[in-house]
Coordinates of C-alpha atoms in Angstrom, one line a residue:
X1442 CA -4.7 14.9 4.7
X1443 CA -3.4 11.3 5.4
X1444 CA -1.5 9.2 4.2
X1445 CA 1.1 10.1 2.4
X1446 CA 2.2 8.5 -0.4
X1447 CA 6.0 9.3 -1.0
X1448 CA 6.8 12.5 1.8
X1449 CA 5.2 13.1 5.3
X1450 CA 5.1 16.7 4.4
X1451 CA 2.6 16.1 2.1
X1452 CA 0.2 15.9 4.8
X1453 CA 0.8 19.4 5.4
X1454 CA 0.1 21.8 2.6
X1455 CA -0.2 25.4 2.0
X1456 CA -2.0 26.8 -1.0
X1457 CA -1.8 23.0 -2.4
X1458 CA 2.1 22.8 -2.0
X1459 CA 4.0 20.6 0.5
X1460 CA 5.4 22.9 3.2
X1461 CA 9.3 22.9 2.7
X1462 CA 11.9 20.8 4.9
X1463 CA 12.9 23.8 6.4
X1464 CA 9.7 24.7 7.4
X1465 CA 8.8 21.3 8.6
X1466 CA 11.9 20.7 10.3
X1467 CA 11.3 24.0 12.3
X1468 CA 8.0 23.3 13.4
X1469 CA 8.2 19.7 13.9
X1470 CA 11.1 20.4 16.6
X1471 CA 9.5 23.7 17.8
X1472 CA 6.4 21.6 18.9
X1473 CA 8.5 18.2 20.1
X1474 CA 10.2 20.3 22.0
X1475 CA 7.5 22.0 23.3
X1476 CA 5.9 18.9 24.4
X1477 CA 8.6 17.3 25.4
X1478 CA 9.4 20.2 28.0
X1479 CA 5.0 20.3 29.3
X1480 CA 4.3 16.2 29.0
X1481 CA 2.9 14.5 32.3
X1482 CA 6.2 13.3 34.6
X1483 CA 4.8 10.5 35.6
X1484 CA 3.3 9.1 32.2
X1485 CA 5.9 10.5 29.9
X1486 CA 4.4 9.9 27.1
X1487 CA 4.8 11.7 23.6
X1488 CA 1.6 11.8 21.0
X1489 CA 1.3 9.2 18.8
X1490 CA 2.5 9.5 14.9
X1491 CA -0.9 11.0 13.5
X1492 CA -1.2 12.9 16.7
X1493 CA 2.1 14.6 16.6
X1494 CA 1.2 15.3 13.1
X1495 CA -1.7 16.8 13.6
X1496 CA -0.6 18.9 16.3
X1497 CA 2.0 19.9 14.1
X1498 CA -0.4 20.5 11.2
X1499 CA -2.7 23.2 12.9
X1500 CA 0.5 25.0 14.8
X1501 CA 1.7 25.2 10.8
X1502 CA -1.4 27.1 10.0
X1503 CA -1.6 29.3 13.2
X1504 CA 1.9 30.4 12.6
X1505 CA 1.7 31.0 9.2
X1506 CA -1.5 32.8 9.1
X1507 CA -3.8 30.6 6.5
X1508 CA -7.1 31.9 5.6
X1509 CA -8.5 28.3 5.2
X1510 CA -7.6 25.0 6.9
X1511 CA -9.5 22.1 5.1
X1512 CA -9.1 19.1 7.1
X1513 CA -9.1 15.6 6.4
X1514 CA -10.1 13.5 9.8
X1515 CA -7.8 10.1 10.1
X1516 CA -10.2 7.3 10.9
X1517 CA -13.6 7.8 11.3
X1518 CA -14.9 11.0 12.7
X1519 CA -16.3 10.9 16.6
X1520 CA -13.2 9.7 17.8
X1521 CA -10.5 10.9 15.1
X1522 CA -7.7 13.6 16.6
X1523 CA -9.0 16.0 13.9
X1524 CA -12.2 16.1 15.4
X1525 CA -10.9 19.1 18.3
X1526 CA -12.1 22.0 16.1
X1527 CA -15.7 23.3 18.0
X1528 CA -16.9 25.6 15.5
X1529 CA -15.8 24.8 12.0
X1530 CA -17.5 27.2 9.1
X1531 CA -18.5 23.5 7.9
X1532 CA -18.2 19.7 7.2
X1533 CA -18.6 17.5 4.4
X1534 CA -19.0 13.4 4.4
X1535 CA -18.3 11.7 1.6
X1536 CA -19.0 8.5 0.1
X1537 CA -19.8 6.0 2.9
X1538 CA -17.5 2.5 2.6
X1539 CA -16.8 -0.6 4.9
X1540 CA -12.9 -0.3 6.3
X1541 CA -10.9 0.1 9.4
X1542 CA -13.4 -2.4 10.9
X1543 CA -11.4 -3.1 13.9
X1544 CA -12.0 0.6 15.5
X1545 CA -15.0 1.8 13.4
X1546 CA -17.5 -1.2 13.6
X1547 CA -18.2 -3.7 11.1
X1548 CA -21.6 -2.3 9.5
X1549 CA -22.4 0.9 7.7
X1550 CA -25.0 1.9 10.3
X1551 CA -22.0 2.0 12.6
X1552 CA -19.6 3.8 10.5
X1553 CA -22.1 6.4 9.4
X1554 CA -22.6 6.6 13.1
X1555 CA -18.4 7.5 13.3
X1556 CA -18.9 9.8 10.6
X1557 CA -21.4 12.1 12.2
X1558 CA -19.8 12.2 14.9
X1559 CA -18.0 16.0 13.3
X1560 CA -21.0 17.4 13.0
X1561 CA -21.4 20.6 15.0
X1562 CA -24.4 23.0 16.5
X1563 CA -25.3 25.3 13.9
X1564 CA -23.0 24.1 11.7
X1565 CA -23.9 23.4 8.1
X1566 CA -22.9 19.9 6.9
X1567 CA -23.5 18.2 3.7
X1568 CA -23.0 14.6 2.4
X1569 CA -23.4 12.6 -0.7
X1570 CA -25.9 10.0 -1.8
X1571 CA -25.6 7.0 0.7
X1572 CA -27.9 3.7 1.1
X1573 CA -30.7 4.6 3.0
X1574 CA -30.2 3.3 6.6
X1575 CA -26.4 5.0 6.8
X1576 CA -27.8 8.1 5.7
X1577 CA -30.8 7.6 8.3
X1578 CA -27.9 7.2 10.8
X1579 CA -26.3 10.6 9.4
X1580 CA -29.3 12.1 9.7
X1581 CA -30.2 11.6 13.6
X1582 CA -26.7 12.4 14.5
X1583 CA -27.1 15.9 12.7
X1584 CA -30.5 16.3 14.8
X1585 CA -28.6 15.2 18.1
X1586 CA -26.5 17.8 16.9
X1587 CA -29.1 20.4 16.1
X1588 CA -26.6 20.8 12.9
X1589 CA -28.4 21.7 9.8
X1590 CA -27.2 18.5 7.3
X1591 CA -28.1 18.5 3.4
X1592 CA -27.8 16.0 0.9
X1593 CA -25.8 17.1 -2.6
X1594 CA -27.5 17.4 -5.9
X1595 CA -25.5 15.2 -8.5
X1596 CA -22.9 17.3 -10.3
X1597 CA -25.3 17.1 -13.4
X1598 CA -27.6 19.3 -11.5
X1599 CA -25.0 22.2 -11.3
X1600 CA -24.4 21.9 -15.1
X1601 CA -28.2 23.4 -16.1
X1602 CA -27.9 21.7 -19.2
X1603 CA -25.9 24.2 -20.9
X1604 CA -22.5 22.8 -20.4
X1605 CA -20.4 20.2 -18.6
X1606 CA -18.4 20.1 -16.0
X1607 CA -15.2 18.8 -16.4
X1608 CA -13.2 16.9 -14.2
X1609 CA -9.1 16.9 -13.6
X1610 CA -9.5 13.4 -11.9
X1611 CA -11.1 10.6 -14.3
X1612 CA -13.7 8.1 -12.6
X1613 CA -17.6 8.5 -12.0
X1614 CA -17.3 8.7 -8.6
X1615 CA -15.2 11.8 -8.4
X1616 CA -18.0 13.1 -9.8
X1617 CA -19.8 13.0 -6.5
X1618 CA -16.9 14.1 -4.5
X1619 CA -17.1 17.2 -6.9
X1620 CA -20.7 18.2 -5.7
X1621 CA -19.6 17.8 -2.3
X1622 CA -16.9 20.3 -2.9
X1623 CA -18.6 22.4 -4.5
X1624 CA -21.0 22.8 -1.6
X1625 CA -18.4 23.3 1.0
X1626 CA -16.4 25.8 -1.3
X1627 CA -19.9 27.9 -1.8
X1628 CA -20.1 27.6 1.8
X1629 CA -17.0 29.0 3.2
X1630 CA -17.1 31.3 0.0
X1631 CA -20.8 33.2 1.8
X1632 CA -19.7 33.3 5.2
X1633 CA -16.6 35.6 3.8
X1634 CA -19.1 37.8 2.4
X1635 CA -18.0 36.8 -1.0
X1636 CA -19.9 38.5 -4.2
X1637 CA -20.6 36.7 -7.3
X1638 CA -21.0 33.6 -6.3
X1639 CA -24.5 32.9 -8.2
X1640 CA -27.8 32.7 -7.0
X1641 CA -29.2 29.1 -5.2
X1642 CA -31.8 27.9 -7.5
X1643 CA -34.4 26.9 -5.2
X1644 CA -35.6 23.6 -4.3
X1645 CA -39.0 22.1 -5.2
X1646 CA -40.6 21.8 -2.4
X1647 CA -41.5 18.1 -3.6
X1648 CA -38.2 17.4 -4.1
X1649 CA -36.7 18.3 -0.6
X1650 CA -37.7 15.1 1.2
X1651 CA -39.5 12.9 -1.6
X1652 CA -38.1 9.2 -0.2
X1653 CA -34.8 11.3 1.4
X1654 CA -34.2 11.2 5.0
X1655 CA -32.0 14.6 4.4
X1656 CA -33.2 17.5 2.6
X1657 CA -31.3 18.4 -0.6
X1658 CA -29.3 21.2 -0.7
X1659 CA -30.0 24.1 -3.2
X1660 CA -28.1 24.1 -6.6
X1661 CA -25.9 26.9 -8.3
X1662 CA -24.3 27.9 -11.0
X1663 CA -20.8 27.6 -10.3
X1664 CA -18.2 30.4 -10.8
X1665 CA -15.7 30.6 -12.9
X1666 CA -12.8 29.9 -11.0
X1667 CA -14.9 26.8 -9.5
X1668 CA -15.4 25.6 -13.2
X1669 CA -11.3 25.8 -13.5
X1670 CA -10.6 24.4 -9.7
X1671 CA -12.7 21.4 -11.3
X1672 CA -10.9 21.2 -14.2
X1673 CA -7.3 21.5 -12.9
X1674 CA -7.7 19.4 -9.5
X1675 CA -5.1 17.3 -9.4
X1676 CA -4.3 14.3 -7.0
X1677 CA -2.0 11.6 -7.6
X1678 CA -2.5 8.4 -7.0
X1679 CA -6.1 8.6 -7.2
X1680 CA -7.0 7.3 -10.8
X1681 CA -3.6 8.0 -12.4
X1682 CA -2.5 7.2 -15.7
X1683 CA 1.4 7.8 -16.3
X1684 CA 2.0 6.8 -19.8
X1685 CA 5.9 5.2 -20.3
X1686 CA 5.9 4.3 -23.8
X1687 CA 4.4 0.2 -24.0
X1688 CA 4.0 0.2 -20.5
X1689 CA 1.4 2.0 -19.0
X1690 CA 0.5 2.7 -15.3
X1691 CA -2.6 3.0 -13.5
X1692 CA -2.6 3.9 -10.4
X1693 CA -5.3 4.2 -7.8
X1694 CA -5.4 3.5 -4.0
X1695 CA -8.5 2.3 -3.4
X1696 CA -8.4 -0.1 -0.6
X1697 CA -12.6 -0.9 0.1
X1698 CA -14.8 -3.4 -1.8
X1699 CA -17.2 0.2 -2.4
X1700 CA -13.7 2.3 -3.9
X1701 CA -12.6 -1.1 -5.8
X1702 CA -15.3 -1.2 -7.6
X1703 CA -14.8 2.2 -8.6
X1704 CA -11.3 1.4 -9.5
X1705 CA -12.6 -1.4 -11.8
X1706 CA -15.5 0.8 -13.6
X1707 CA -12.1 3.2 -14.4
X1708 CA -9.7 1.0 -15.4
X1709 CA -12.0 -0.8 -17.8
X1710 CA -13.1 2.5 -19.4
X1711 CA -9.4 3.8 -19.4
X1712 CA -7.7 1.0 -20.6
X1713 CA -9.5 -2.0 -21.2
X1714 CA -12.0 0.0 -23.8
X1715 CA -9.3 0.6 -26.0
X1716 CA -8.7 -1.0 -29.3
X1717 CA -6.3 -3.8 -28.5
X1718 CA -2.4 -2.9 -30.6
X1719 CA -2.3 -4.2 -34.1
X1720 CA 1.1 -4.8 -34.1
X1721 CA 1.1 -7.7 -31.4
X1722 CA -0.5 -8.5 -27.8
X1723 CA -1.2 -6.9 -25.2
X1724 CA -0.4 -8.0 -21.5
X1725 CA -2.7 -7.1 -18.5
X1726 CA -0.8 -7.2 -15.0
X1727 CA -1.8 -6.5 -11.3
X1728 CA 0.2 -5.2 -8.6
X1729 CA -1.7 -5.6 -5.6
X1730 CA -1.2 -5.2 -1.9
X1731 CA -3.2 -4.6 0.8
X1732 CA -2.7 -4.0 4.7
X1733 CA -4.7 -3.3 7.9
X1734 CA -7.6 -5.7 8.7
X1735 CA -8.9 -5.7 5.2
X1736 CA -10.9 -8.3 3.5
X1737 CA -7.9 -9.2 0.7
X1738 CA -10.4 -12.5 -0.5
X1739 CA -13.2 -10.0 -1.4
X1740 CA -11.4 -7.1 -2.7
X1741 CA -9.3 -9.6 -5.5
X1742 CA -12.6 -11.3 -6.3
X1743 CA -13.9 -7.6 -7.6
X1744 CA -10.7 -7.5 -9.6
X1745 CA -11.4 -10.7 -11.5
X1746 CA -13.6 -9.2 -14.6
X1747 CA -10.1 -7.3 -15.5
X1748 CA -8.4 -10.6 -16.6
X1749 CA -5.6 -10.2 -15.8
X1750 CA -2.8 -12.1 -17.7
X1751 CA -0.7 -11.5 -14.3
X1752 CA -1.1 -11.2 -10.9
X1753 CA 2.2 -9.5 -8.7
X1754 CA 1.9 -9.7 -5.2
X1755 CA 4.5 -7.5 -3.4
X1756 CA 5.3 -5.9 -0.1
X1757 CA 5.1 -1.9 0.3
X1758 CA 8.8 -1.2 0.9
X1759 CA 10.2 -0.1 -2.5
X1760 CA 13.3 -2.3 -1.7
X1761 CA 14.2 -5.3 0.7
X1762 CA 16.0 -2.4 3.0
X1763 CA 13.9 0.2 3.7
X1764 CA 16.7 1.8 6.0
X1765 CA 17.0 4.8 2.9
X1766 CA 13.4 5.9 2.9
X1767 CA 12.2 6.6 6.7
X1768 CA 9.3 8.1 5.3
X1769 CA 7.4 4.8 3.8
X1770 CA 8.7 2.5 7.0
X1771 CA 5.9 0.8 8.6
X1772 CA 7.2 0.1 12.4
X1773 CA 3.6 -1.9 13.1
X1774 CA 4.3 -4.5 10.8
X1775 CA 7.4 -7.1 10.6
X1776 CA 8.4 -7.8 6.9
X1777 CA 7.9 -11.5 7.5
X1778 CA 4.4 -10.6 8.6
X1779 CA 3.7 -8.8 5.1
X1780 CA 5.5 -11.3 2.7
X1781 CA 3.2 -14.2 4.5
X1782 CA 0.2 -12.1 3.5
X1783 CA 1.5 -11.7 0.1
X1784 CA 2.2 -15.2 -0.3
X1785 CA -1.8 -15.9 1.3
X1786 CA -3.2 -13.6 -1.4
X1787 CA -1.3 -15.4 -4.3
X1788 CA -3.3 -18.6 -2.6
X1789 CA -6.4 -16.7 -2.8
X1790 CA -5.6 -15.5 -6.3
X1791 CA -5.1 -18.7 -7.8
X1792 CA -7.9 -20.1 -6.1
X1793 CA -10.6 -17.6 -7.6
X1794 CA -9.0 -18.2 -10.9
X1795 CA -9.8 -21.7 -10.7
X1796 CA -13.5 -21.2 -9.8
X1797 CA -13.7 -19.4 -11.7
X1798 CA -12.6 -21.1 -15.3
X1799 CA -12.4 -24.2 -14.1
X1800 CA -8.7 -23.6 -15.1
X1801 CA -5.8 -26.1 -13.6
X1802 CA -3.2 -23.5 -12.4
X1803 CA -0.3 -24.7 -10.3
X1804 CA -1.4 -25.4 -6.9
X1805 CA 0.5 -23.8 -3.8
X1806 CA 1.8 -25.8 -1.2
X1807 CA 0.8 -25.4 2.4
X1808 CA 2.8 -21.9 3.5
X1809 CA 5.9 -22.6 5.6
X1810 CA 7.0 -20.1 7.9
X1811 CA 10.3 -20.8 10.2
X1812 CA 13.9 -21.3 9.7
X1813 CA 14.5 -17.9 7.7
X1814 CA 11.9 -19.1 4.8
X1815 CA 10.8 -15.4 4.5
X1816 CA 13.8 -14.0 5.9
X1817 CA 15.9 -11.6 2.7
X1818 CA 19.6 -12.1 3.3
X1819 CA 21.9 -10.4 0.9
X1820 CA 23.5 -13.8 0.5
X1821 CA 20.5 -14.8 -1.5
X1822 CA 19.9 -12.3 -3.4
X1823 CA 16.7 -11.4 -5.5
X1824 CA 14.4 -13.2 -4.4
X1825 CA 10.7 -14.7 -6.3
X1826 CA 8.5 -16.2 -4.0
X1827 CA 6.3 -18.8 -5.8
X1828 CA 5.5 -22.5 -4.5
X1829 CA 6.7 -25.3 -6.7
X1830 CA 4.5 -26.2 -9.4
X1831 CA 3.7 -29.5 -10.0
X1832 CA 5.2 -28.7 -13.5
X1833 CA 6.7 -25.6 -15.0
X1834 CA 3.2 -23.7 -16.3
X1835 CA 3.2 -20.1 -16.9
X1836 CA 2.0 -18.8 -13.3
X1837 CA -1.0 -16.2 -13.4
X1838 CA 0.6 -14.8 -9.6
X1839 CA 3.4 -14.1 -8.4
X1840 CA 5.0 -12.5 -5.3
X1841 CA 7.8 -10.2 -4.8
X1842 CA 9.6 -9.1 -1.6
X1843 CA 10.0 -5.3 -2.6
X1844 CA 8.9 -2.9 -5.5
X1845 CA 11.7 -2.5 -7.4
X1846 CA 11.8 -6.1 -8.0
X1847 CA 8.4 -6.1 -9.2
X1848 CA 8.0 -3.0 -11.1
X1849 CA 11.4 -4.2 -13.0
X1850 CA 10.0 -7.7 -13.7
X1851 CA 6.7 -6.0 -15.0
X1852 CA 8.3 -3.5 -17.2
X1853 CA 11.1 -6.0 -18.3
X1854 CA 13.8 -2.6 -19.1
X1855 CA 10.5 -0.8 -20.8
X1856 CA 10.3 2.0 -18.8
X1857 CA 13.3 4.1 -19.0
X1858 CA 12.9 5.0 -15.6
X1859 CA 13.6 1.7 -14.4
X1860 CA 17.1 -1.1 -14.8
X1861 CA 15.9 -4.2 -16.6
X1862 CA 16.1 -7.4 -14.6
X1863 CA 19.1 -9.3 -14.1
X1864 CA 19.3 -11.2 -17.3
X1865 CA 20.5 -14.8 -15.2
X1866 CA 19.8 -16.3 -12.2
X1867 CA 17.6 -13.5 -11.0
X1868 CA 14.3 -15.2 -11.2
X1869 CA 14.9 -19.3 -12.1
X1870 CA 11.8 -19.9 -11.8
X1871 CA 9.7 -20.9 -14.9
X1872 CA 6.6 -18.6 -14.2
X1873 CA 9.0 -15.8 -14.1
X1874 CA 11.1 -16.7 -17.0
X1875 CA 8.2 -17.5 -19.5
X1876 CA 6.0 -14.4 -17.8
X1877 CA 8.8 -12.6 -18.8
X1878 CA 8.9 -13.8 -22.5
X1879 CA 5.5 -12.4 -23.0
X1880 CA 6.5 -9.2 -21.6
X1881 CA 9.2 -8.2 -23.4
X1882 CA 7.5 -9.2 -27.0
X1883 CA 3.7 -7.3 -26.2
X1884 CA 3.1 -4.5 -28.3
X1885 CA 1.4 -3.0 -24.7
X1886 CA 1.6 -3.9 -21.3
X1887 CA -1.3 -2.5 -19.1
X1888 CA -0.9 -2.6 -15.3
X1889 CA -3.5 -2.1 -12.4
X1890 CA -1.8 -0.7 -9.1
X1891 CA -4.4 -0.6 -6.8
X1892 CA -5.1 -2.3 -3.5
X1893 CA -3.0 0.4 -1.4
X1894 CA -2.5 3.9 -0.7
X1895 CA 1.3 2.8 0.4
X1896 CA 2.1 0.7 -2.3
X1897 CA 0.7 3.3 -5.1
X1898 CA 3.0 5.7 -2.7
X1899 CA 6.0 3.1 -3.1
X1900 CA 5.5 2.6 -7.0
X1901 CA 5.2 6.5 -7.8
X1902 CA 8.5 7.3 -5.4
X1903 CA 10.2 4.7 -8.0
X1904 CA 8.5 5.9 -11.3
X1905 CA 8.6 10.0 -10.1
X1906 CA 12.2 10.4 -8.5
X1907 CA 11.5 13.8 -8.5
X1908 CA 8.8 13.6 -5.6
X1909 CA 10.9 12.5 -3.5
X1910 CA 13.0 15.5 -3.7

């Protein structure tokens, strides 16, 4: 699976475990070596990051004899490095959504058409409810494909009525992603010659194509170790609540308008529903960050109906030197690249609050970039990046140049896992200062990380030392 959010070798699992630095130290030099010794003379050129890695990943299972590879394709499908395997025992799209426009294409039509592109000849394949004209699109690749494709009954289906189906990971749209698996599981389960599994309840034979380009697959009662795989799934950083006395995280990486939206149905149900503390305020903040060729405007507008006390724009890296954690450097993007984007989505932020409201935030001045604006020198030390107000308001954004600054402004020496802020000089500037105020007197502080499967990666290496062990 890809990204990672803390380690690499979480891309590589066994029996839902990271493999072990010895083990991935042994085969990540068995197989650079090997390629090293067999690449083309004349090219010499080495895979790529996810190719390596995906090299790496199926030598893992070869060597160490796994029953069951599931496999999450990179970008897209067709195209995607995964997509080498000729006869899997079967494949599963999910939820369709608009991202990595740049190398997918720029409509769903297209995307689905990416998508498809792992089906396989006689090879079952199942996908979840999608607007009509992607799923058409899924549909005729599958037939291209002489590939038998199915469309998933809602979870509710698989309940009968009698019970429900609980859910280790909180949102409605897991719910569909649990349908899917379901289907795959059941799949691979019957081609093993697996007993018990429960008979398919048959299909009307209305119901198979009334208004549905795809067939609908067959319901079934799930098993009990299904019913407890359910239950028990766990996947951090995918609608994650970590508790920390008055401060508490949320954490989700949803980076497309379609999984932000999600993100915003959950965090209003998980923490916005609740009854606000008697015993003083409450303070709403969110850390947001996004990267790749993203639509940043139209992903914060989705965020608005949160209100947000606070918005905290910071970069990925947990600090300003990312020379101690290899693992979460990005070599593709310059650190002056990512704090002008920060500082372009605090514009954007601002902006959207004031049409919004009609409100009269500060204004930013035009961005300057040059002379070592952007440039961190330990000289300067902590740095807050905020234009100059026109006068000293209480700023609803600010932006940060690494995680640890922000998640210690946010928390304000709350969270026992994390130093307080310098108590002078460290942020002079007035938003800061009277942001700060508020935070340290709420009964509860609430915040939103969401935006980024690298930044929720970055906050949970700083709030969960112990993952990156």
């Amino acid at each position: 699976s890809s990204p990672h959010l803390v380690q690499v070798r979480e891309r590589i699992r066994i029996n839902g475990q990271p493999i072990s630095k010895e083990l991935f130290s042994k085969y990540f030099w068995l197989v650079y070596n090997r390629l090293e010794e067999t690449k083309d003379p004349v090219h010499a050129s080495m895979p790529a990051y996810f190719r390596f890695l995906t090299i790496m990943a199926f030598h893992v299972f070869l060597q160490e004899k796994v029953d069951l590879a599931v496999v999450e394709v990179g970008i897209g499908g067709a195209y995607d490095c995964t997509n080498i395997i000729r006869a899997p025992v079967v494949c599963g799209v999910s939820s369709l959504g608009i991202d990595h426009t740049s190398i997918l294409g720029d409509t769903m039509e297209k995307i689905a058409w990416q998508k498809g592109g792992i089906f396989k000849p006689g090879v079952p394949a199942f996908t979840v409810v999608q607007p009509e004209r992607p799923l058409e699109v899924l549909r005729d690749r599958a037939q291209e494909q002489e590939c038998p494709l199915y469309l998933c009954p809602e979870l509710d289906a698989f309940e009968g009525g009698r019970w429900a189906l609980k859910l280790g990971l909180a949102g409605d749209h897991q719910r569909s992603n649990a349908a899917l698996a379901l289907q795959l599981a059941r799949t691979w389960l019957q081609r093993r010659g697996c007993q018990g599994l429960g008979e398919l309840k048959e299909v009307p034979p209305g119901a198979k194509l009334a208004g549905r380009p795809v067939p609908l697959a067959p319901t079934f009662r799930p098993t009990d170790a299904m019913i407890q795989g359910l239950r028990d799934t766990e996947w951090l950083g995918r609608t994650q609540v970590l508790p920390r006395g008055p401060v508490t995280w949320y954490l989700d990486g949803a980076h497309t308008t379609s999984s932000i939206q999600a993100c915003v149905r959950w965090f209003r149900q998980a923490a916005l529903n609740q009854d606000k503390p008697h015993d003083g305020s409450e303070v709403r903040v969110l850390l947001f960050n996004a990267t790749g060729d993203r639509d940043t405007a139209a992903l914060l507008k989705l965020l608005l109906p949160c209100h947000f006390d606070y918005a905290v724009f910071c970069l990925n890296f947990t600090e300003v030197s990312v020379a101690n954690n290899a693992d979460q450097q990005n070599f593709n993007v310059t650190l002056e690249n990512a704090l002008t984007r920060c500082l372009e989505n605090q514009r954007t932020w601002t902006r959207l609050l004031e049409e919004k409201g009609g409100q009269d935030p500060w204004l930013p001045a035009p961005l300057r970039v040059g002379g070592g604006l952007l440039q961190p020198a330990p000289a300067r030390g902590t740095l807050l990046l905020v234009p100059p107000a026109p006068r000293p308001l209480n700023s609803p954004a600010l932006v940060f140049p690494c995680l640890a600054q922000a998640l210690r402004w946010v928390a304000q020496g709350r969270d026992p896992q994390l130093a307080a802020p310098a108590a002078t000089g460290a942020h002079p500037h007035p938003a800061a200062s009277s942001g700060a105020v508020l935070l340290r007197e709420a009964a509860a502080i609430r915040v939103l990380v969401t935006g980024s499967l690298h930044l929720v990666g970055g906050v949970l290496r700083l709030l969960d030392p112990t993952l990156s062990q």
